[in-house]
Coordinates of C-alpha atoms and ligand atoms in Angstrom, one line a residue:
X704 CA 6.0 -20.0 -3.5
X705 CA 9.4 -18.5 -2.7
X706 CA 9.1 -16.0 -5.5
X707 CA 5.5 -15.0 -4.9
X708 CA 4.4 -12.5 -2.3
X709 CA 1.8 -13.7 0.2
X710 CA -1.9 -13.6 -0.9
X711 CA -3.4 -10.1 -0.4
X712 CA 0.0 -8.3 -0.4
X713 CA 1.5 -6.1 -3.1
X714 CA 4.9 -4.9 -3.8
X715 CA 5.2 -1.2 -4.6
X716 CA 7.9 -1.1 -7.2
X717 CA 10.6 1.6 -7.9
X718 CA 8.9 2.7 -11.0
X719 CA 5.5 3.5 -9.2
X720 CA 6.9 4.7 -5.9
X721 CA 6.7 8.3 -7.0
X722 CA 3.0 8.1 -6.8
X723 CA 3.2 7.1 -3.2
X724 CA 5.7 9.8 -2.4
X725 CA 3.5 12.4 -4.1
X726 CA 0.5 11.5 -2.0
X727 CA 2.5 11.1 1.2
X728 CA 4.2 14.6 0.6
X729 CA 0.8 16.1 0.0
X730 CA -0.6 14.5 3.2
X731 CA 2.4 15.8 5.2
X732 CA 2.0 19.3 3.9
X733 CA -1.8 19.5 4.6
X734 CA -1.5 17.9 8.0
X735 CA 1.0 20.6 9.0
X736 CA -1.3 23.3 7.7
X737 CA -4.0 22.0 10.0
X738 CA -1.6 21.7 12.9
X739 CA -1.2 17.9 13.0
X740 CA 2.1 16.3 14.0
X741 CA 3.1 12.8 12.9
X742 CA 3.1 9.9 15.3
X743 CA 4.7 6.5 14.6
X744 CA 3.5 3.5 16.7
X745 CA 4.6 -0.1 16.5
X746 CA 3.3 -2.4 13.7
X747 CA 2.3 -4.9 16.4
X748 CA 0.6 -4.4 19.8
X749 CA -0.8 -6.7 22.5
X750 CA -3.9 -8.4 21.1
X751 CA -5.9 -7.1 24.1
X752 CA -5.5 -3.5 22.9
X753 CA -7.4 -4.2 19.7
X754 CA -10.0 -6.4 21.4
X755 CA -10.8 -3.3 23.6
X756 CA -9.8 -0.4 21.3
X757 CA -11.6 -1.8 18.2
X758 CA -14.2 -3.8 20.0
X759 CA -14.7 -7.6 20.2
X760 CA -18.1 -7.6 18.3
X761 CA -16.5 -6.1 15.2
X762 CA -15.6 -8.0 12.1
X763 CA -12.0 -6.9 12.5
X764 CA -11.6 -8.5 15.9
X765 CA -13.8 -11.5 15.2
X766 CA -12.5 -12.5 11.8
X767 CA -9.7 -10.4 10.4
X768 CA -6.8 -10.0 12.8
X769 CA -3.3 -11.4 12.3
X770 CA -2.8 -12.8 15.8
X771 CA 0.0 -15.1 17.0
X772 CA 2.0 -16.0 20.1
X773 CA 5.5 -14.6 20.1
X774 CA 8.4 -16.8 21.4
X775 CA 7.7 -15.4 24.9
X776 CA 4.2 -16.7 24.7
X777 CA 2.5 -13.3 24.4
X778 CA -0.5 -12.8 22.2
X779 CA 0.6 -10.3 19.6
X780 CA -1.5 -8.8 16.8
X781 CA -0.4 -6.9 13.6
X782 CA -2.2 -3.6 13.7
X783 CA -5.5 -3.9 11.7
X784 CA -6.0 -0.1 12.0
X785 CA -4.2 2.9 13.4
X786 CA -6.3 4.4 16.1
X787 CA -5.9 1.9 19.0
X788 CA -2.1 2.2 18.9
X789 CA -2.3 6.0 19.0
X790 CA -4.7 6.0 21.9
X791 CA -2.4 3.6 23.7
X792 CA 0.6 5.9 23.1
X793 CA -1.4 8.9 24.2
X794 CA -2.1 7.2 27.5
X795 CA 1.3 5.6 28.0
X796 CA 3.1 8.9 27.5
X797 CA 0.6 11.0 29.4
X798 CA 0.0 13.3 26.5
X799 CA -3.2 14.2 28.2
X800 CA -1.1 16.3 30.6
X801 CA 0.0 18.5 27.6
X802 CA -2.2 21.4 26.4
X803 CA -5.2 19.9 24.7
X804 CA -6.2 19.0 22.1
X805 CA -3.3 16.8 20.9
X806 CA -3.6 16.5 17.2
X807 CA -1.7 13.7 15.4
X808 CA -1.5 12.0 12.1
X809 CA -0.1 8.7 11.0
X810 CA 0.9 6.8 7.8
X811 CA 1.0 3.1 8.4
X812 CA 0.6 -0.4 7.0
X813 CA -2.4 -2.3 8.3
X814 CA -3.1 -6.0 8.3
X815 CA -6.5 -7.7 8.0
X816 CA -7.2 -11.3 7.0
X817 CA -9.8 -10.6 4.3
X818 CA -10.7 -12.0 0.9
X819 CA -8.5 -10.0 -1.5
X820 CA -10.3 -8.1 -4.2
X821 CA -10.1 -4.7 -5.9
X822 CA -9.5 -2.2 -3.1
X823 CA -9.2 -4.9 -0.5
X824 CA -5.9 -6.3 0.6
X825 CA -4.4 -8.2 3.5
X826 CA -1.6 -5.6 3.8
X827 CA -2.8 -2.1 3.0
X828 CA -1.8 1.4 4.0
X829 CA -3.7 4.0 5.9
X830 CA -3.3 7.8 6.4
X831 CA -5.2 8.6 9.6
X832 CA -5.6 11.5 12.0
X833 CA -6.5 11.6 15.7
X834 CA -7.5 14.5 17.9
X835 CA -7.7 13.8 21.6
X836 CA -9.0 16.2 24.2
X837 CA -11.5 18.3 22.3
X838 CA -15.2 17.7 22.7
X839 CA -16.5 20.5 20.4
X840 CA -18.2 19.8 17.1
X841 CA -15.8 22.2 15.4
X842 CA -13.1 19.7 15.7
X843 CA -15.2 17.0 14.1
X844 CA -15.6 19.2 11.1
X845 CA -11.8 20.1 11.1
X846 CA -11.1 16.4 10.8
X847 CA -13.5 16.1 7.9
X848 CA -12.2 19.3 6.3
X849 CA -8.6 18.0 6.4
X850 CA -9.7 14.9 4.4
X851 CA -11.8 17.0 1.9
X852 CA -8.8 19.4 1.4
X853 CA -6.6 16.4 0.7
X854 CA -9.0 15.1 -2.0
X855 CA -9.2 18.6 -3.5
X856 CA -5.4 19.1 -3.6
X857 CA -5.1 15.8 -5.3
X858 CA -7.6 16.8 -7.9
X859 CA -10.2 14.2 -7.0
X860 CA -13.8 15.1 -7.8
X861 CA -17.2 13.6 -7.3
X862 CA -16.8 12.3 -3.8
X863 CA -19.8 12.1 -1.5
X864 CA -19.5 13.0 2.2
X865 CA -22.1 11.2 4.3
X866 CA -22.6 12.0 7.9
X867 CA -24.7 10.6 10.8
X868 CA -24.8 10.6 14.5
X869 CA -25.0 7.4 16.5
X870 CA -25.6 9.0 19.9
X871 CA -23.8 8.4 23.2
X872 CA -24.1 6.0 26.1
X873 CA -26.9 8.1 27.4
X874 CA -29.3 7.9 24.5
X875 CA -28.0 4.8 22.6
X876 CA -29.3 2.2 25.1
X877 CA -32.9 3.4 24.6
X878 CA -32.5 3.3 20.9
X879 CA -30.9 -0.1 21.1
X880 CA -34.0 -1.4 22.8
X881 CA -36.2 0.2 20.2
X882 CA -34.1 -1.2 17.3
X883 CA -34.1 -4.6 19.0
X884 CA -37.8 -4.6 19.3
X885 CA -38.1 -3.8 15.6
X886 CA -35.5 -6.4 14.6
X887 CA -37.0 -9.1 16.7
X888 CA -40.1 -9.1 14.4
X889 CA -37.7 -9.7 11.5
X890 CA -35.1 -12.1 12.9
X891 CA -35.8 -14.9 10.5
X892 CA -35.2 -12.6 7.6
X893 CA -31.7 -11.7 8.7
X894 CA -28.4 -13.5 8.0
X895 CA -26.7 -15.5 10.7
X896 CA -24.1 -12.9 11.4
X897 CA -26.9 -10.3 11.9
X898 CA -28.7 -12.7 14.3
X899 CA -25.4 -12.6 16.4
X900 CA -25.2 -8.8 16.0
X901 CA -28.7 -8.6 17.2
X902 CA -27.6 -10.1 20.5
X903 CA -24.3 -8.3 20.9
X904 CA -24.6 -5.0 19.2
X905 CA -27.8 -4.4 17.2
X906 CA -26.6 -1.1 15.7
X907 CA -24.2 -3.1 13.6
X908 CA -27.0 -4.9 11.8
X909 CA -27.4 -1.6 9.9
X910 CA -23.9 -2.0 8.6
X911 CA -24.6 -5.4 7.1
X912 CA -23.9 -5.7 3.3
X913 CA -25.7 -9.0 2.7
X914 CA -28.4 -8.5 0.1
X915 CA -31.1 -10.4 2.0
X916 CA -30.9 -8.1 5.0
X917 CA -31.4 -4.9 3.1
X918 CA -35.3 -4.8 3.2
X919 CA -35.2 -5.2 7.0
X920 CA -32.4 -2.5 7.3
X921 CA -34.4 -0.1 5.1
X922 CA -37.3 -0.2 7.5
X923 CA -35.3 0.1 10.7
X924 CA -35.8 3.1 13.1
X925 CA -33.0 5.7 12.9
X926 CA -30.7 6.7 15.8
X927 CA -31.1 10.3 14.5
X928 CA -34.7 10.3 15.8
X929 CA -33.6 9.2 19.2
X930 CA -30.7 11.5 20.1
X931 CA -30.5 13.0 23.5
X932 CA -30.4 16.8 23.8
X933 CA -26.6 16.9 24.0
X934 CA -26.1 14.7 20.9
X935 CA -28.7 16.4 18.9
X936 CA -27.2 19.9 19.5
X937 CA -23.7 18.4 18.7
X938 CA -25.0 17.2 15.4
X939 CA -26.6 20.6 14.7
X940 CA -23.2 22.2 15.4
X941 CA -21.5 19.7 13.0
X942 CA -23.9 20.8 10.3
X943 CA -23.4 24.4 11.1
X944 CA -19.6 24.2 10.8
X945 CA -19.9 22.1 7.6
X946 CA -22.0 24.8 6.1
X947 CA -19.7 27.5 7.3
X948 CA -16.8 25.7 5.5
X949 CA -18.9 25.3 2.4
X950 CA -18.9 21.5 2.2
X951 CA -21.8 19.6 0.7
X952 CA -22.9 16.5 2.6
X953 CA -25.6 13.9 2.8
X954 CA -27.2 12.9 6.0
X955 CA -27.2 9.0 5.9
X956 CA -28.9 7.4 8.9
X957 CA -27.4 4.0 7.9
X958 CA -23.8 4.9 8.5
X959 CA -22.7 3.3 11.7
X960 CA -19.0 2.5 11.2
X961 CA -17.4 -0.8 12.0
X962 CA -15.7 0.1 15.3
X963 CA -17.4 -0.2 18.6
X964 CA -16.5 2.9 20.5
X965 CA -17.8 5.6 18.2
X966 CA -20.1 8.2 19.7
X967 CA -22.0 11.1 18.1
X968 CA -20.5 11.9 14.7
X969 CA -19.7 9.2 12.1
X970 CA -18.9 9.9 8.5
X971 CA -17.7 8.3 5.3
X972 CA -16.3 9.7 2.2
X973 CA -17.3 7.6 -0.7
X974 CA -16.4 7.2 -4.4
X975 CA -18.7 5.5 -6.8
X976 CA -16.0 5.1 -9.4
X977 CA -14.0 2.2 -7.9
X978 CA -16.7 -0.5 -7.5
X979 CA -18.0 -2.1 -4.4
X980 CA -15.1 -1.0 -2.1
X981 CA -16.0 2.6 -2.5
X982 CA -15.4 3.9 1.0
X983 CA -12.1 5.8 0.8
X984 CA -12.2 7.5 4.2
X985 CA -14.2 6.6 7.3
X986 CA -14.2 8.3 10.7
X987 CA -16.0 9.9 13.5
X988 CA -15.9 10.7 17.2
X989 CA -14.9 8.2 19.9
X990 CA -15.4 9.8 23.3
X991 CA -15.2 6.5 25.1
X992 CA -12.1 5.1 23.5
X993 CA -9.3 6.5 25.7
X994 CA -11.1 5.4 28.8
X995 CA -11.8 2.0 27.3
X996 CA -8.1 1.5 26.6
X997 CA -7.3 2.2 30.3
X998 CA -6.8 6.1 30.3
X999 CA -8.8 9.0 31.7
X1000 CA -12.1 10.0 30.2
X1001 CA -11.0 12.0 27.3
X1002 CA -12.9 12.6 24.0
X1003 CA -11.4 11.7 20.6
X1004 CA -12.2 12.1 17.0
X1005 CA -10.4 11.1 13.8
X1006 CA -10.5 9.1 10.5
X1007 CA -8.8 6.3 8.6
X1008 CA -8.2 6.7 4.9
X1009 CA -7.1 3.9 2.6
X1010 CA -4.2 4.9 0.4
X1011 CA -4.7 2.0 -2.1
X1012 CA -8.3 3.1 -2.6
X1013 CA -7.2 6.7 -2.9
X1014 CA -4.8 5.7 -5.7
X1015 CA -7.6 3.7 -7.4
X1016 CA -9.9 6.7 -7.3
X1017 CA -7.1 8.9 -8.8
X1018 CA -6.5 6.3 -11.6
X1019 CA -10.2 6.0 -12.3
X1020 CA -10.4 9.8 -12.7
X1021 CA -7.3 9.9 -14.9
X1022 CA -5.4 12.1 -12.6
X1023 CA -1.8 12.4 -13.7
X1024 CA 0.8 12.4 -10.9
X1025 CA 3.9 14.4 -11.8
X1026 CA 6.9 12.1 -12.4
X1027 CA 10.0 13.6 -10.9
X1028 CA 13.2 13.7 -12.9
X1029 CA 15.0 10.4 -12.2
X1030 CA 18.4 11.6 -13.3
X1031 CA 19.9 15.1 -13.9
X1032 CA 23.0 13.9 -15.8
X1033 CA 24.2 10.7 -17.3
X1034 CA 27.9 10.3 -18.2
X1035 CA 28.5 8.3 -21.3
X1036 CA 32.1 7.1 -21.5
X1037 CA 34.6 5.7 -23.9
X1038 CA 37.5 3.9 -22.3
X1039 CA 38.6 3.1 -18.7
X1040 CA 40.2 6.5 -18.1
X1041 CA 36.9 8.3 -19.0
X1042 CA 35.1 6.0 -16.7
X1043 CA 37.3 7.0 -13.8
X1044 CA 36.7 10.7 -14.6
X1045 CA 33.0 10.2 -14.9
X1046 CA 33.0 8.4 -11.6
X1047 CA 34.8 11.4 -10.0
X1048 CA 32.5 13.9 -11.5
X1049 CA 29.4 12.0 -10.6
X1050 CA 30.6 11.7 -7.0
X1051 CA 31.1 15.5 -6.8
X1052 CA 27.7 16.2 -8.3
X1053 CA 25.9 13.7 -6.1
X1054 CA 27.5 15.3 -3.0
X1055 CA 25.8 18.5 -4.1
X1056 CA 22.4 16.7 -4.5
X1057 CA 22.5 16.6 -8.3
X1058 CA 21.4 13.1 -9.4
X1059 CA 24.1 11.6 -11.6
X1060 CA 24.7 8.3 -13.2
X1061 CA 27.0 6.3 -15.5
X1062 CA 27.5 2.9 -17.0
X1063 CA 28.4 0.0 -14.7
X1064 CA 28.1 -2.9 -17.0
X1065 CA 30.4 -2.2 -20.0
X1066 CA 27.8 -1.0 -22.5
X1067 CA 28.7 0.4 -26.0
X1068 CA 28.4 4.2 -26.4
X1069 CA 25.2 3.7 -28.3
X1070 CA 23.7 1.4 -25.6
X1071 CA 24.7 4.0 -23.0
X1072 CA 22.6 6.7 -24.7
X1073 CA 19.7 4.3 -25.0
X1074 CA 20.0 3.4 -21.3
X1075 CA 20.2 7.1 -20.4
X1076 CA 17.0 7.6 -22.2
X1077 CA 15.3 4.9 -20.4
X1078 CA 16.5 6.4 -17.1
X1079 CA 14.9 9.7 -18.2
X1080 CA 18.2 11.5 -17.8
X1081 CA 17.8 15.2 -18.6
X1082 CA 21.4 15.7 -19.8
X1083 CA 24.0 13.3 -21.2
X1084 CA 27.7 14.3 -21.2
X1085 CA 30.0 12.2 -23.2
X1086 CA 33.6 11.7 -22.1
X1087 CA 36.3 10.3 -24.4
X1088 CA 39.9 11.0 -25.0
X1089 CA 39.4 14.5 -26.4
X1090 CA 37.3 15.5 -23.4
X1091 CA 39.9 14.2 -20.9
X1092 CA 42.6 16.4 -22.6
X1093 CA 40.4 19.5 -22.9
X1094 CA 38.9 19.3 -19.5
X1095 CA 35.4 19.9 -20.8
X1096 CA 32.5 18.0 -22.3
X1097 CA 29.5 18.5 -24.4
X1098 CA 26.2 18.4 -22.5
X1099 CA 23.2 17.2 -24.6
X1100 CA 19.8 18.1 -23.3
X1101 CA 17.9 15.0 -24.3
X1102 CA 14.5 16.5 -24.7
X1103 CA 15.6 19.3 -27.1
X1104 CA 18.7 17.8 -28.5
X1105 CA 20.6 21.0 -27.8
X1106 CA 24.3 20.7 -27.0
X1107 CA 26.7 23.0 -25.1
X1108 CA 30.3 22.7 -24.1
X1109 CA 30.8 23.0 -20.3
X1110 CA 34.1 22.7 -18.4
X1111 CA 34.3 19.8 -15.9
X1112 CA 34.4 22.2 -12.9
X1113 CA 31.4 24.2 -14.2
X1114 CA 28.9 21.2 -14.6
X1115 CA 27.4 21.7 -11.2
X1116 CA 26.7 25.4 -11.8
X1117 CA 25.5 24.8 -15.3
X1118 CA 23.0 22.1 -14.2
X1119 CA 21.8 24.2 -11.2
X1120 CA 21.1 27.2 -13.5
X1121 CA 19.2 25.0 -15.9
X1122 CA 16.9 23.5 -13.3
X1123 CA 13.3 24.4 -13.6
Ligands
ATP2497 P1 -14.9 -1.7 4.5 O1 -16.3 -1.4 4.7 O2 -14.5 -1.4 3.0 O3 -14.5 -3.1 4.9 P2 -13.9 -0.7 6.9 O4 -15.1 -0.1 7.6 O5 -13.5 -2.0 7.3 O6 -14.1 -0.7 5.3 P3 -12.1 1.1 8.2 O7 -11.8 0.2 9.3 O8 -13.0 2.3 8.5 O9 -12.7 0.3 7.0 O10 -10.8 1.6 7.5 C1 -10.6 2.9 7.0 C2 -10.3 2.8 5.5 O11 -9.2 1.9 5.3 C3 -11.4 2.3 4.6 O12 -12.3 3.3 4.3 C4 -10.6 1.9 3.4 O13 -10.3 3.0 2.5 C5 -9.4 1.3 4.0 N1 -9.5 -0.1 4.1 C6 -10.0 -0.9 5.1 N2 -9.8 -2.2 4.9 C7 -9.1 -2.3 3.8 C8 -8.5 -3.4 3.1 N3 -8.6 -4.7 3.5 N4 -7.7 -3.1 2.0 C9 -7.5 -1.9 1.5 N5 -8.1 -0.8 2.1 C10 -8.8 -1.0 3.2
MG2498 MG1 -13.7 -3.9 6.6

């Protein structure tokens, strides 16, 4: 128990962290290119924020939250997603008084009490973006474009972009009635969760994954056929901007998204190469969210993208992430005086940002070379009595086996010049 991480969590080990850094660096670079700034919000919030900001008829709030009382008796929840906290911060710091829209991105761990399986963990990581204060369809497509550009930069192929519109508080109630009427004729064919959804939020029946519900879902009326004028022209604009940017997409009337406060545009980006948990990115517009969380009536749009699933897709497509050089130079030493010298030289190089290492456990010279190899050191410099007297050492480039004599005080210049 003590030596096993909790169920549904995973350590990210030093030898694999470069993959995360690569993805995170790419995310930061692309977000900047689109004009998005990073926001960091707490890992825990008041439970009520998620009940409102995610919606209390959702699976997340009903079944999946890590909620506990803190020592002061407050109900606290570990964030199950990133949007609610960002909306709270936008309101708390009155970011709506700044020039709009406010465009933000986040990288955060999320916590959901779910049954762990491939692509589904209890602690996982999301990249997300949020735009508050922009009602136009162009920004819906900017959000989608940012995600698509990320996939492209990472070399990912064969992802399907699916879009839909789920209307707004003006047109959805009529459609709800229509849908309810249809579902009421099929209630006994639905699972028990769907019977409950039928009462509370019938749209979410369409999101049910239970096999037995599928025939009923297939025959259900579509929100797309019931959009009001405003939602319908917004959806037309979304398609127009998607076409302008050259993105292929599929209109899928069954996409409704898990969260309650979505309006108009919803979308998912799906891979069929990682099994059942194929949705890598999901998002849409939530014009009611900021107000629901206690702020002014301000539109919002964004997405959440699962980093574990992103890595799974990259692995399934055999995409190689470049491994950075772990160590520029390793000093192999013979004797205590040489160790002292190596320590001094390594310190000087490290201060210059050149990664340097040496033996700390009393290995033989041969074992030091073996270890340097394992570290992936680019050069190894051996220091013994002769080198101490001469003030220079032979630097061996491990890949080519080439050797060259370099004075102690020239090592930094030599390595900098040899950097690719
Ligand atoms: P799913 O239908 O797979 O349960 P969701 O609708 O609950 O997904 P969102 O709330 O939209 O997912 O979260 C956005 C993204 O976060 C998902 O598309 C997915 O990539 C990732 N994600 C969600 N839940 C998990 C989890 N438990 N483990 C790993 N990644 C997750
Ligand atoms: Mg889920």
